[in-house]
Amino acid sequence: MVVLLACTAAGNVLAADGATGVSPALDRMSLSLGAVRADTSFQLGVSTPSGRYETPSYEGERVTIPRVRADFLLGHSQGVSLDYYRYDKSYSSNLNGSTTLNGQPLSGTAALAADARLEIGQVAYRWWMGQGADVVGLGLGAAYYRATVGGTVTGSVAGISNSGADGFERSTFAPLLELGWRHAFTPATRMFVEASGVKKNGGSLNGHIYTATIGAEWFPVENIGIVADYGVSRISLTRDLGREDSAQLNLRLHGPSVYVKMRF
């Protein structure tokens, strides 16, 4: 009986919220502060005076990435979404001969020393469809990203020692597409699924960033809650200044995130 009364009360609140025109799965305004705890996979390709070096995929250690998100509703079913995070990591590893120079494997032990920094800021205008406990969203916008990469690879080919170093710092804008689904179990408990894609062809910095996330929200008090999710991001960026001058960064991030969310 107690469970039945609780479910009935929650349903009445959800219906009341729906009657106002705003889904209980959405907030008028919210700000989330937290971090992503991610496992990383790193691969680097650089063109140097010695030739073209390609490293294998290097499994890096787990890193903590700070992240800030904000959402604003404009009316009942449209709004603006903002997202910013920064990845900053140094790599140093023996590559055990699996690195190539102009397609030929480096003999002996190759060594990689690299620094990678990636800043990503996104803004999207969202349309939400549905006024009950479930809403589906579509977002269109732009992403700004700045990549800074520097790396040195050393090894030997045919008994001759070789080393190469390269680096770049570039920034650009690219179109952004977002898809999302949100569900409110009660006014204090929700779940969500999100996916986004950024892709840019041409220019001195091009590539793609794809992200998928599933998570849940819980508000122990009305305006402050906890968000936990698990996400996967695939990042591939290329600095292209001509056939003889290019560098590529491939990065994969996957792991849980935790945020403190304030809603107004």
CSV table of N, CA and C in Angstrom, one decimal, residues 1-13:
chain,number,residue,atom,x,y,z
A,1,MET,N,0.8,-1.2,0.0
A,1,MET,CA,0.0,0.0,0.0
A,1,MET,C,0.9,1.3,0.0
A,2,VAL,N,1.9,1.2,0.8
A,2,VAL,CA,2.8,2.4,0.9
A,2,VAL,C,3.5,2.7,-0.5
A,3,VAL,N,3.9,1.5,-1.1
A,3,VAL,CA,4.6,1.7,-2.4
A,3,VAL,C,3.6,2.2,-3.5
A,4,LEU,N,2.3,1.7,-3.4
A,4,LEU,CA,1.3,2.2,-4.3
A,4,LEU,C,1.0,3.6,-4.2
A,5,LEU,N,0.9,4.1,-2.9
A,5,LEU,CA,0.7,5.5,-2.6
A,5,LEU,C,1.8,6.4,-3.1
A,6,ALA,N,3.1,5.9,-2.9
A,6,ALA,CA,4.3,6.7,-3.4
A,6,ALA,C,4.3,6.8,-4.9
A,7,CYS,N,4.0,5.7,-5.6
A,7,CYS,CA,4.0,5.7,-7.0
A,7,CYS,C,2.9,6.6,-7.6
A,8,THR,N,1.7,6.6,-6.9
A,8,THR,CA,0.6,7.5,-7.3
A,8,THR,C,1.0,8.9,-7.1
A,9,ALA,N,1.6,9.2,-6.0
A,9,ALA,CA,2.0,10.6,-5.7
A,9,ALA,C,3.0,11.1,-6.7
A,10,ALA,N,4.0,10.2,-7.1
A,10,ALA,CA,5.0,10.6,-8.1
A,10,ALA,C,4.4,10.8,-9.4
A,11,GLY,N,3.4,9.9,-9.8
A,11,GLY,CA,2.7,10.1,-11.0
A,11,GLY,C,2.0,11.4,-11.1
A,12,ASN,N,1.3,11.8,-10.0
A,12,ASN,CA,0.6,13.0,-10.0
A,12,ASN,C,1.5,14.2,-10.1
A,13,VAL,N,2.7,14.2,-9.5
A,13,VAL,CA,3.7,15.3,-9.7
A,13,VAL,C,4.2,15.4,-11.1
